[in-house]
PDB file of C-alpha atoms in Angstrom:
ATOM      1  CA  MET A   1      -0.211   0.015   0.062  1.00  0.00           C
ATOM      2  CA  SER A   2       2.236   2.875  -1.147  1.00  0.00           C
ATOM      3  CA  PRO A   3       0.699   6.120  -0.190  1.00  0.00           C
ATOM      4  CA  ILE A   4       1.649   7.691  -3.464  1.00  0.00           C
ATOM      5  CA  LEU A   5      -0.514   5.182  -5.255  1.00  0.00           C
ATOM      6  CA  PHE A   6      -3.197   5.677  -2.768  1.00  0.00           C
ATOM      7  CA  TRP A   7      -3.475   9.336  -3.046  1.00  0.00           C
ATOM      8  CA  LEU A   8      -3.146   9.031  -7.099  1.00  0.00           C
ATOM      9  CA  PHE A   9      -6.046   6.537  -7.203  1.00  0.00           C
ATOM     10  CA  ALA A  10      -8.340   8.420  -4.596  1.00  0.00           C
ATOM     11  CA  PHE A  11      -7.713  11.526  -6.506  1.00  0.00           C
ATOM     12  CA  VAL A  12      -8.630   9.991  -9.929  1.00  0.00           C
ATOM     13  CA  MET A  13     -11.743   8.478  -8.310  1.00  0.00           C
ATOM     14  CA  LEU A  14     -12.986  11.583  -6.703  1.00  0.00           C
ATOM     15  CA  VAL A  15     -12.257  13.793  -9.557  1.00  0.00           C
ATOM     16  CA  PHE A  16     -14.269  11.634 -11.889  1.00  0.00           C
ATOM     17  CA  GLY A  17     -16.937  11.085  -9.299  1.00  0.00           C
ATOM     18  CA  ALA A  18     -17.246  14.879  -9.240  1.00  0.00           C
ATOM     19  CA  ALA A  19     -17.312  15.018 -13.030  1.00  0.00           C
ATOM     20  CA  VAL A  20     -20.361  12.511 -13.043  1.00  0.00           C
ATOM     21  CA  VAL A  21     -22.283  15.135 -10.986  1.00  0.00           C
ATOM     22  CA  ILE A  22     -21.032  18.298 -12.857  1.00  0.00           C
ATOM     23  CA  ASN A  23     -21.252  17.227 -16.399  1.00  0.00           C
ATOM     24  CA  ARG A  24     -24.292  18.294 -18.306  1.00  0.00           C
ATOM     25  CA  ASN A  25     -23.981  15.404 -21.070  1.00  0.00           C
ATOM     26  CA  PRO A  26     -25.104  12.284 -19.600  1.00  0.00           C
ATOM     27  CA  ILE A  27     -22.775  10.113 -21.910  1.00  0.00           C
ATOM     28  CA  ALA A  28     -19.900  11.999 -20.546  1.00  0.00           C
ATOM     29  CA  SER A  29     -21.236  11.214 -16.968  1.00  0.00           C
ATOM     30  CA  ALA A  30     -21.631   7.719 -17.592  1.00  0.00           C
ATOM     31  CA  LEU A  31     -18.127   7.518 -18.945  1.00  0.00           C
ATOM     32  CA  SER A  32     -16.827   9.511 -15.941  1.00  0.00           C
ATOM     33  CA  LEU A  33     -18.452   6.930 -13.779  1.00  0.00           C
ATOM     34  CA  VAL A  34     -16.694   4.063 -15.429  1.00  0.00           C
ATOM     35  CA  VAL A  35     -13.306   5.828 -14.657  1.00  0.00           C
ATOM     36  CA  CYS A  36     -14.526   6.511 -11.074  1.00  0.00           C
ATOM     37  CA  PHE A  37     -15.173   2.766 -10.676  1.00  0.00           C
ATOM     38  CA  MET A  38     -11.829   1.982 -12.081  1.00  0.00           C
ATOM     39  CA  GLY A  39     -10.090   4.152  -9.493  1.00  0.00           C
ATOM     40  CA  LEU A  40     -12.161   2.562  -6.571  1.00  0.00           C
ATOM     41  CA  SER A  41     -11.199  -0.887  -7.899  1.00  0.00           C
ATOM     42  CA  ALA A  42      -7.587  -0.202  -7.658  1.00  0.00           C
ATOM     43  CA  LEU A  43      -8.358   1.167  -3.970  1.00  0.00           C
ATOM     44  CA  PHE A  44      -9.990  -2.131  -3.232  1.00  0.00           C
ATOM     45  CA  ILE A  45      -6.939  -4.014  -4.728  1.00  0.00           C
ATOM     46  CA  SER A  46      -4.741  -1.935  -2.546  1.00  0.00           C
ATOM     47  CA  LEU A  47      -6.587  -3.157   0.407  1.00  0.00           C
ATOM     48  CA  ASP A  48      -5.841  -6.827  -0.536  1.00  0.00           C
ATOM     49  CA  ALA A  49      -9.476  -7.397  -1.782  1.00  0.00           C
ATOM     50  CA  PHE A  50      -8.482  -8.815  -5.216  1.00  0.00           C
ATOM     51  CA  PHE A  51     -11.917 -10.707  -5.732  1.00  0.00           C
ATOM     52  CA  ILE A  52     -13.817  -7.466  -4.953  1.00  0.00           C
ATOM     53  CA  GLY A  53     -11.692  -5.501  -7.123  1.00  0.00           C
ATOM     54  CA  ILE A  54     -12.096  -7.581 -10.043  1.00  0.00           C
ATOM     55  CA  ILE A  55     -15.993  -8.033  -9.454  1.00  0.00           C
ATOM     56  CA  GLN A  56     -16.254  -4.222  -9.360  1.00  0.00           C
ATOM     57  CA  VAL A  57     -14.634  -3.963 -12.881  1.00  0.00           C
ATOM     58  CA  LEU A  58     -16.693  -6.867 -14.196  1.00  0.00           C
ATOM     59  CA  VAL A  59     -19.956  -5.892 -12.728  1.00  0.00           C
ATOM     60  CA  TYR A  60     -19.935  -2.000 -12.906  1.00  0.00           C
ATOM     61  CA  ALA A  61     -17.507  -1.273 -15.633  1.00  0.00           C
ATOM     62  CA  GLY A  62     -18.696  -4.059 -17.744  1.00  0.00           C
ATOM     63  CA  ALA A  63     -22.435  -4.711 -17.195  1.00  0.00           C
ATOM     64  CA  VAL A  64     -24.042  -1.652 -15.242  1.00  0.00           C
ATOM     65  CA  MET A  65     -22.226   1.044 -17.314  1.00  0.00           C
ATOM     66  CA  VAL A  66     -23.142  -0.806 -20.673  1.00  0.00           C
ATOM     67  CA  LEU A  67     -26.630  -0.765 -19.283  1.00  0.00           C
ATOM     68  CA  PHE A  68     -26.590   2.993 -18.575  1.00  0.00           C
ATOM     69  CA  LEU A  69     -25.098   3.722 -22.062  1.00  0.00           C
ATOM     70  CA  PHE A  70     -27.601   1.476 -23.567  1.00  0.00           C
ATOM     71  CA  ILE A  71     -30.588   3.461 -21.913  1.00  0.00           C
ATOM     72  CA  ILE A  72     -28.985   6.970 -22.705  1.00  0.00           C
ATOM     73  CA  MET A  73     -28.711   6.136 -26.299  1.00  0.00           C
ATOM     74  CA  LEU A  74     -32.230   4.429 -26.552  1.00  0.00           C
ATOM     75  CA  LEU A  75     -33.620   7.373 -24.761  1.00  0.00           C
ATOM     76  CA  ASP A  76     -31.507   9.630 -27.211  1.00  0.00           C
ATOM     77  CA  LEU A  77     -30.620  11.973 -24.341  1.00  0.00           C
ATOM     78  CA  ARG A  78     -28.926  15.180 -25.415  1.00  0.00           C
ATOM     79  CA  VAL A  79     -27.008  17.928 -23.561  1.00  0.00           C
ATOM     80  CA  GLU A  80     -29.584  19.201 -20.942  1.00  0.00           C
ATOM     81  CA  GLU A  81     -30.731  22.702 -21.838  1.00  0.00           C
ATOM     82  CA  ARG A  82     -30.138  25.130 -19.138  1.00  0.00           C
ATOM     83  CA  ARG A  83     -33.179  26.021 -16.846  1.00  0.00           C
ATOM     84  CA  LYS A  84     -33.367  28.440 -14.302  1.00  0.00           C
ATOM     85  CA  ILE A  85     -31.909  27.257 -11.090  1.00  0.00           C
ATOM     86  CA  ASN A  86     -33.685  27.453  -7.769  1.00  0.00           C
ATOM     87  CA  LEU A  87     -31.009  29.099  -5.997  1.00  0.00           C
ATOM     88  CA  VAL A  88     -32.489  28.330  -2.439  1.00  0.00           C
ATOM     89  CA  ALA A  89     -32.555  24.682  -3.339  1.00  0.00           C
ATOM     90  CA  PHE A  90     -29.279  24.630  -4.897  1.00  0.00           C
ATOM     91  CA  VAL A  91     -27.516  26.323  -1.799  1.00  0.00           C
ATOM     92  CA  GLY A  92     -29.535  24.477   0.531  1.00  0.00           C
ATOM     93  CA  GLY A  93     -28.538  21.098  -1.241  1.00  0.00           C
ATOM     94  CA  LEU A  94     -24.858  22.206  -1.196  1.00  0.00           C
ATOM     95  CA  ALA A  95     -25.007  23.123   2.281  1.00  0.00           C
ATOM     96  CA  VAL A  96     -26.787  19.682   3.606  1.00  0.00           C
ATOM     97  CA  ALA A  97     -24.009  17.766   1.571  1.00  0.00           C
ATOM     98  CA  PHE A  98     -21.301  19.835   3.238  1.00  0.00           C
ATOM     99  CA  ALA A  99     -22.741  19.317   6.550  1.00  0.00           C
ATOM    100  CA  LEU A 100     -22.922  15.609   6.110  1.00  0.00           C
ATOM    101  CA  PHE A 101     -19.131  15.490   5.193  1.00  0.00           C
ATOM    102  CA  VAL A 102     -18.350  17.741   7.999  1.00  0.00           C
ATOM    103  CA  GLN A 103     -20.281  15.159  10.453  1.00  0.00           C
ATOM    104  CA  ILE A 104     -18.272  12.362   8.834  1.00  0.00           C
ATOM    105  CA  CYS A 105     -14.903  13.897   9.324  1.00  0.00           C
ATOM    106  CA  PHE A 106     -16.181  14.470  12.976  1.00  0.00           C
ATOM    107  CA  VAL A 107     -16.920  10.790  13.416  1.00  0.00           C
ATOM    108  CA  VAL A 108     -13.645   9.776  11.719  1.00  0.00           C
ATOM    109  CA  ASP A 109     -11.727  11.945  14.044  1.00  0.00           C
ATOM    110  CA  GLN A 110     -13.442  10.612  17.127  1.00  0.00           C
ATOM    111  CA  LEU A 111     -12.617   7.095  16.179  1.00  0.00           C
ATOM    112  CA  GLY A 112      -9.345   6.006  17.766  1.00  0.00           C
ATOM    113  CA  ALA A 113      -8.337   3.446  15.334  1.00  0.00           C
ATOM    114  CA  ALA A 114      -8.616   5.649  12.287  1.00  0.00           C
ATOM    115  CA  LYS A 115      -5.113   7.076  13.198  1.00  0.00           C
ATOM    116  CA  GLN A 116      -3.724   3.744  13.117  1.00  0.00           C
ATOM    117  CA  ALA A 117      -1.788   2.120   9.936  1.00  0.00           C
ATOM    118  CA  PHE A 118      -3.018  -1.131   8.455  1.00  0.00           C
ATOM    119  CA  PRO A 119      -1.420  -4.305  10.407  1.00  0.00           C
ATOM    120  CA  SER A 120       0.475  -6.574   7.808  1.00  0.00           C
ATOM    121  CA  LEU A 121      -0.925  -9.725   6.991  1.00  0.00           C
ATOM    122  CA  ARG A 122       0.581 -12.755   8.723  1.00  0.00           C
ATOM    123  CA  ALA A 123      -0.530 -15.183   5.684  1.00  0.00           C
ATOM    124  CA  ALA A 124       2.187 -16.234   3.246  1.00  0.00           C
ATOM    125  CA  LYS A 125      -0.315 -16.332   0.323  1.00  0.00           C
ATOM    126  CA  MET A 126      -3.707 -14.952  -0.391  1.00  0.00           C
ATOM    127  CA  ASP A 127      -6.364 -17.329  -1.133  1.00  0.00           C
ATOM    128  CA  ASP A 128      -8.792 -14.612  -1.678  1.00  0.00           C
ATOM    129  CA  VAL A 129     -11.557 -16.208  -3.805  1.00  0.00           C
ATOM    130  CA  HIS A 130     -11.143 -19.491  -1.898  1.00  0.00           C
ATOM    131  CA  ASN A 131     -11.915 -17.783   1.452  1.00  0.00           C
ATOM    132  CA  VAL A 132     -14.507 -15.777   0.117  1.00  0.00           C
ATOM    133  CA  GLY A 133     -16.189 -18.574  -1.682  1.00  0.00           C
ATOM    134  CA  LEU A 134     -16.082 -20.799   1.358  1.00  0.00           C
ATOM    135  CA  LEU A 135     -17.682 -18.241   3.608  1.00  0.00           C
ATOM    136  CA  LEU A 136     -20.323 -17.669   0.829  1.00  0.00           C
ATOM    137  CA  PHE A 137     -21.379 -21.457   0.664  1.00  0.00           C
ATOM    138  CA  THR A 138     -21.050 -22.271   4.451  1.00  0.00           C
ATOM    139  CA  ASN A 139     -22.154 -19.345   6.692  1.00  0.00           C
ATOM    140  CA  TYR A 140     -23.849 -17.534   4.115  1.00  0.00           C
ATOM    141  CA  ASN A 141     -25.556 -20.195   2.439  1.00  0.00           C
ATOM    142  CA  LEU A 142     -29.150 -19.139   2.830  1.00  0.00           C
ATOM    143  CA  PRO A 143     -28.695 -15.284   1.926  1.00  0.00           C
ATOM    144  CA  PHE A 144     -26.823 -16.469  -1.089  1.00  0.00           C
ATOM    145  CA  GLN A 145     -29.872 -18.405  -2.101  1.00  0.00           C
ATOM    146  CA  ILE A 146     -32.165 -15.553  -1.329  1.00  0.00           C
ATOM    147  CA  ILE A 147     -29.980 -13.345  -3.568  1.00  0.00           C
ATOM    148  CA  GLY A 148     -30.472 -15.810  -6.350  1.00  0.00           C
ATOM    149  CA  VAL A 149     -34.308 -15.472  -5.922  1.00  0.00           C
ATOM    150  CA  LEU A 150     -33.926 -11.721  -5.752  1.00  0.00           C
ATOM    151  CA  VAL A 151     -32.009 -11.557  -9.228  1.00  0.00           C
ATOM    152  CA  LEU A 152     -34.723 -13.900 -10.687  1.00  0.00           C
ATOM    153  CA  VAL A 153     -37.576 -11.571  -9.277  1.00  0.00           C
ATOM    154  CA  ALA A 154     -35.564  -8.680 -10.967  1.00  0.00           C
ATOM    155  CA  THR A 155     -35.129 -10.237 -14.150  1.00  0.00           C
ATOM    156  CA  ILE A 156     -39.042 -10.967 -14.234  1.00  0.00           C
ATOM    157  CA  GLY A 157     -39.863  -7.440 -12.996  1.00  0.00           C
ATOM    158  CA  VAL A 158     -37.835  -6.107 -15.931  1.00  0.00           C
ATOM    159  CA  VAL A 159     -39.510  -8.277 -18.371  1.00  0.00           C
ATOM    160  CA  VAL A 160     -42.915  -7.318 -17.107  1.00  0.00           C
ATOM    161  CA  LEU A 161     -42.195  -3.349 -16.908  1.00  0.00           C
ATOM    162  CA  SER A 162     -41.002  -3.342 -20.549  1.00  0.00           C
ATOM    163  CA  LYS A 163     -43.817  -5.414 -22.145  1.00  0.00           C
ATOM    164  CA  ARG A 164     -46.800  -3.720 -20.301  1.00  0.00           C
ATOM    165  CA  GLU A 165     -48.640  -1.310 -22.568  1.00  0.00           C
ATOM    166  CA  LEU A 166     -48.851   2.251 -21.373  1.00  0.00           C
ATOM    167  CA  ARG A 167     -51.671   4.307 -22.192  1.00  0.00           C
TER     168      ARG A 167
ATOM    169  CA  MET B   1       1.903   5.272   5.778  1.00  0.00           C
ATOM    170  CA  VAL B   2      -1.616   4.988   4.822  1.00  0.00           C
ATOM    171  CA  THR B   3      -4.045   4.943   7.785  1.00  0.00           C
ATOM    172  CA  LEU B   4      -7.663   3.745   8.119  1.00  0.00           C
ATOM    173  CA  GLY B   5      -8.917   7.170   8.598  1.00  0.00           C
ATOM    174  CA  GLN B   6      -7.685   8.387   5.238  1.00  0.00           C
ATOM    175  CA  TYR B   7      -9.599   5.618   3.679  1.00  0.00           C
ATOM    176  CA  LEU B   8     -12.501   6.626   5.622  1.00  0.00           C
ATOM    177  CA  ILE B   9     -12.370  10.151   4.878  1.00  0.00           C
ATOM    178  CA  VAL B  10     -12.074   9.354   0.998  1.00  0.00           C
ATOM    179  CA  SER B  11     -14.993   7.086   1.331  1.00  0.00           C
ATOM    180  CA  GLY B  12     -17.088   9.967   3.016  1.00  0.00           C
ATOM    181  CA  LEU B  13     -16.014  12.340   0.563  1.00  0.00           C
ATOM    182  CA  LEU B  14     -17.209   9.861  -2.482  1.00  0.00           C
ATOM    183  CA  PHE B  15     -20.470   9.432  -0.418  1.00  0.00           C
ATOM    184  CA  THR B  16     -20.667  13.066  -0.392  1.00  0.00           C
ATOM    185  CA  ILE B  17     -20.479  13.718  -3.757  1.00  0.00           C
ATOM    186  CA  GLY B  18     -23.065  11.167  -4.701  1.00  0.00           C
ATOM    187  CA  PHE B  19     -25.466  12.622  -2.005  1.00  0.00           C
ATOM    188  CA  ALA B  20     -24.788  16.151  -3.427  1.00  0.00           C
ATOM    189  CA  GLY B  21     -25.612  14.566  -7.000  1.00  0.00           C
ATOM    190  CA  VAL B  22     -28.900  13.264  -5.758  1.00  0.00           C
ATOM    191  CA  LEU B  23     -29.972  16.723  -4.064  1.00  0.00           C
ATOM    192  CA  LEU B  24     -28.644  19.048  -6.873  1.00  0.00           C
ATOM    193  CA  ARG B  25     -29.021  17.355 -10.134  1.00  0.00           C
ATOM    194  CA  ARG B  26     -32.626  17.265 -11.791  1.00  0.00           C
ATOM    195  CA  ASN B  27     -31.886  14.556 -14.490  1.00  0.00           C
ATOM    196  CA  ILE B  28     -33.398  11.302 -13.313  1.00  0.00           C
ATOM    197  CA  ILE B  29     -30.487   9.145 -14.896  1.00  0.00           C
ATOM    198  CA  ILE B  30     -27.598  11.283 -13.095  1.00  0.00           C
ATOM    199  CA  ILE B  31     -29.438  10.820  -9.992  1.00  0.00           C
ATOM    200  CA  PHE B  32     -29.339   7.205 -10.387  1.00  0.00           C
ATOM    201  CA  MET B  33     -25.657   7.125 -11.085  1.00  0.00           C
ATOM    202  CA  SER B  34     -25.167   9.332  -8.044  1.00  0.00           C
ATOM    203  CA  LEU B  35     -27.011   6.668  -6.130  1.00  0.00           C
ATOM    204  CA  GLU B  36     -24.388   4.036  -7.401  1.00  0.00           C
ATOM    205  CA  LEU B  37     -21.581   6.410  -6.272  1.00  0.00           C
ATOM    206  CA  MET B  38     -23.135   6.216  -2.677  1.00  0.00           C
ATOM    207  CA  LEU B  39     -23.439   2.562  -2.720  1.00  0.00           C
ATOM    208  CA  ASN B  40     -19.691   2.350  -3.631  1.00  0.00           C
ATOM    209  CA  ALA B  41     -18.553   4.540  -0.993  1.00  0.00           C
ATOM    210  CA  ALA B  42     -20.278   2.429   1.511  1.00  0.00           C
ATOM    211  CA  ASN B  43     -18.512  -0.853  -0.037  1.00  0.00           C
ATOM    212  CA  LEU B  44     -15.126   1.059   0.235  1.00  0.00           C
ATOM    213  CA  SER B  45     -15.305   1.585   4.159  1.00  0.00           C
ATOM    214  CA  LEU B  46     -16.342  -1.845   4.494  1.00  0.00           C
ATOM    215  CA  VAL B  47     -13.463  -3.150   2.699  1.00  0.00           C
ATOM    216  CA  ALA B  48     -11.179  -0.971   4.530  1.00  0.00           C
ATOM    217  CA  PHE B  49     -12.518  -2.098   7.901  1.00  0.00           C
ATOM    218  CA  SER B  50     -12.188  -5.836   6.708  1.00  0.00           C
ATOM    219  CA  ARG B  51      -8.346  -5.170   6.115  1.00  0.00           C
ATOM    220  CA  PHE B  52      -7.959  -3.440   9.369  1.00  0.00           C
ATOM    221  CA  ARG B  53      -9.602  -5.993  11.562  1.00  0.00           C
ATOM    222  CA  LEU B  54      -7.592  -9.149  10.803  1.00  0.00           C
ATOM    223  CA  GLY B  55      -8.974 -12.361  11.929  1.00  0.00           C
ATOM    224  CA  VAL B  56      -7.178 -15.002  14.124  1.00  0.00           C
ATOM    225  CA  ASP B  57      -5.320 -16.516  11.292  1.00  0.00           C
ATOM    226  CA  GLY B  58      -3.880 -13.037  10.047  1.00  0.00           C
ATOM    227  CA  MET B  59      -6.049 -12.786   7.092  1.00  0.00           C
ATOM    228  CA  PRO B  60      -8.516  -9.968   6.402  1.00  0.00           C
ATOM    229  CA  ASN B  61     -12.085 -10.406   7.728  1.00  0.00           C
ATOM    230  CA  TYR B  62     -13.917 -11.908   4.984  1.00  0.00           C
ATOM    231  CA  ASN B  63     -17.217 -11.411   6.473  1.00  0.00           C
ATOM    232  CA  ALA B  64     -17.122  -7.893   5.202  1.00  0.00           C
ATOM    233  CA  GLN B  65     -16.064  -9.007   1.896  1.00  0.00           C
ATOM    234  CA  VAL B  66     -19.111 -11.318   1.420  1.00  0.00           C
ATOM    235  CA  PHE B  67     -21.293  -8.470   2.610  1.00  0.00           C
ATOM    236  CA  VAL B  68     -19.763  -6.190  -0.365  1.00  0.00           C
ATOM    237  CA  PHE B  69     -20.436  -9.033  -2.696  1.00  0.00           C
ATOM    238  CA  PHE B  70     -24.107  -8.934  -1.673  1.00  0.00           C
ATOM    239  CA  ILE B  71     -24.221  -5.140  -1.906  1.00  0.00           C
ATOM    240  CA  ILE B  72     -22.742  -5.368  -5.610  1.00  0.00           C
ATOM    241  CA  THR B  73     -25.276  -8.030  -6.537  1.00  0.00           C
ATOM    242  CA  VAL B  74     -28.076  -6.276  -5.099  1.00  0.00           C
ATOM    243  CA  ALA B  75     -26.957  -2.887  -6.699  1.00  0.00           C
ATOM    244  CA  ALA B  76     -26.732  -4.556 -10.159  1.00  0.00           C
ATOM    245  CA  ALA B  77     -30.456  -5.877  -9.690  1.00  0.00           C
ATOM    246  CA  GLU B  78     -31.520  -2.427  -8.668  1.00  0.00           C
ATOM    247  CA  VAL B  79     -30.019  -0.764 -11.757  1.00  0.00           C
ATOM    248  CA  ALA B  80     -31.607  -3.201 -14.066  1.00  0.00           C
ATOM    249  CA  VAL B  81     -35.203  -2.664 -12.438  1.00  0.00           C
ATOM    250  CA  GLY B  82     -34.514   1.151 -12.228  1.00  0.00           C
ATOM    251  CA  LEU B  83     -33.570   1.563 -15.546  1.00  0.00           C
ATOM    252  CA  ALA B  84     -36.719  -0.397 -16.808  1.00  0.00           C
ATOM    253  CA  ILE B  85     -38.727   1.957 -14.592  1.00  0.00           C
ATOM    254  CA  ILE B  86     -37.073   4.990 -16.248  1.00  0.00           C
ATOM    255  CA  VAL B  87     -37.760   3.711 -19.694  1.00  0.00           C
ATOM    256  CA  ALA B  88     -41.400   3.063 -19.001  1.00  0.00           C
ATOM    257  CA  LEU B  89     -41.512   6.818 -17.456  1.00  0.00           C
ATOM    258  CA  TYR B  90     -39.868   8.117 -20.466  1.00  0.00           C
ATOM    259  CA  ARG B  91     -42.314   6.189 -22.730  1.00  0.00           C
ATOM    260  CA  ALA B  92     -45.415   7.732 -20.909  1.00  0.00           C
ATOM    261  CA  ARG B  93     -44.009  11.249 -20.446  1.00  0.00           C
ATOM    262  CA  GLN B  94     -41.255  11.841 -22.814  1.00  0.00           C
ATOM    263  CA  THR B  95     -38.945  13.449 -20.169  1.00  0.00           C
ATOM    264  CA  THR B  96     -36.234  12.495 -17.711  1.00  0.00           C
ATOM    265  CA  HIS B  97     -36.410  15.827 -15.975  1.00  0.00           C
ATOM    266  CA  VAL B  98     -37.795  15.215 -12.581  1.00  0.00           C
ATOM    267  CA  GLU B  99     -39.544  18.662 -12.283  1.00  0.00           C
ATOM    268  CA  ASP B 100     -41.669  17.595 -15.113  1.00  0.00           C
ATOM    269  CA  ILE B 101     -42.797  14.606 -13.372  1.00  0.00           C
ATOM    270  CA  ASN B 102     -44.823  16.085 -10.279  1.00  0.00           C
ATOM    271  CA  SER B 103     -48.259  14.199 -10.590  1.00  0.00           C
ATOM    272  CA  LEU B 104     -48.963  10.921  -8.773  1.00  0.00           C
ATOM    273  CA  LYS B 105     -51.505   9.906 -11.255  1.00  0.00           C
ATOM    274  CA  PHE B 106     -51.864  10.477 -15.159  1.00  0.00           C
TER     275      PHE B 106
END
């Protein structure tokens, strides 16, 4: 976990995360989201969570973003025309978001463990996928099956939603 | 040396960006992307804690990583259903601007 790499990827992630919100073109937002998730997956890998990092790239950059781009192009969304901004709502939203961040900083500051560095791993080799899979099929077997049902329900729901005739 | 607090602050900053996006933007697809940002910020802090609290065998606490796996699965299902709802809404109203969608029944 080199500090330079940590700050580099955190910076990339935050800048492109902000670009998602700031961009007026939905396609530019979606592509910024891909880069943001790439930086996030690099941070996961820097925390020795290789499986989660790879899943992040495969599921988000691979599947979810393709879905987003597909929908944006299907709906043929262009650059938004500028509308009159409700100034009170804008400033209020910024203030609430800023208050949330100050609150998070305060809580992290109170947390004694936050000032400690990460302990080094004792194991010689990382059997990341093996360990996650073992836990998934023993301790978390029932939630895993419920997730399977949830994905099935989502699939059926999407088919029903897209086939239904709207007036 | 990178501390746990730095990861938590970065995660909190990402969550704040997503939260600001939900509050400030009026395009429903951008709001949806900001929701994804917030989910992933939570994932980052979970993985940071998983690496911080080692188990007895000196390995990361994999319970948190299984939890992140579940969150990613549910988020992917949520994106599919949410985008289907947005498409249905667009077919009915020809807009993705939330201020144009302000009646409960039409």
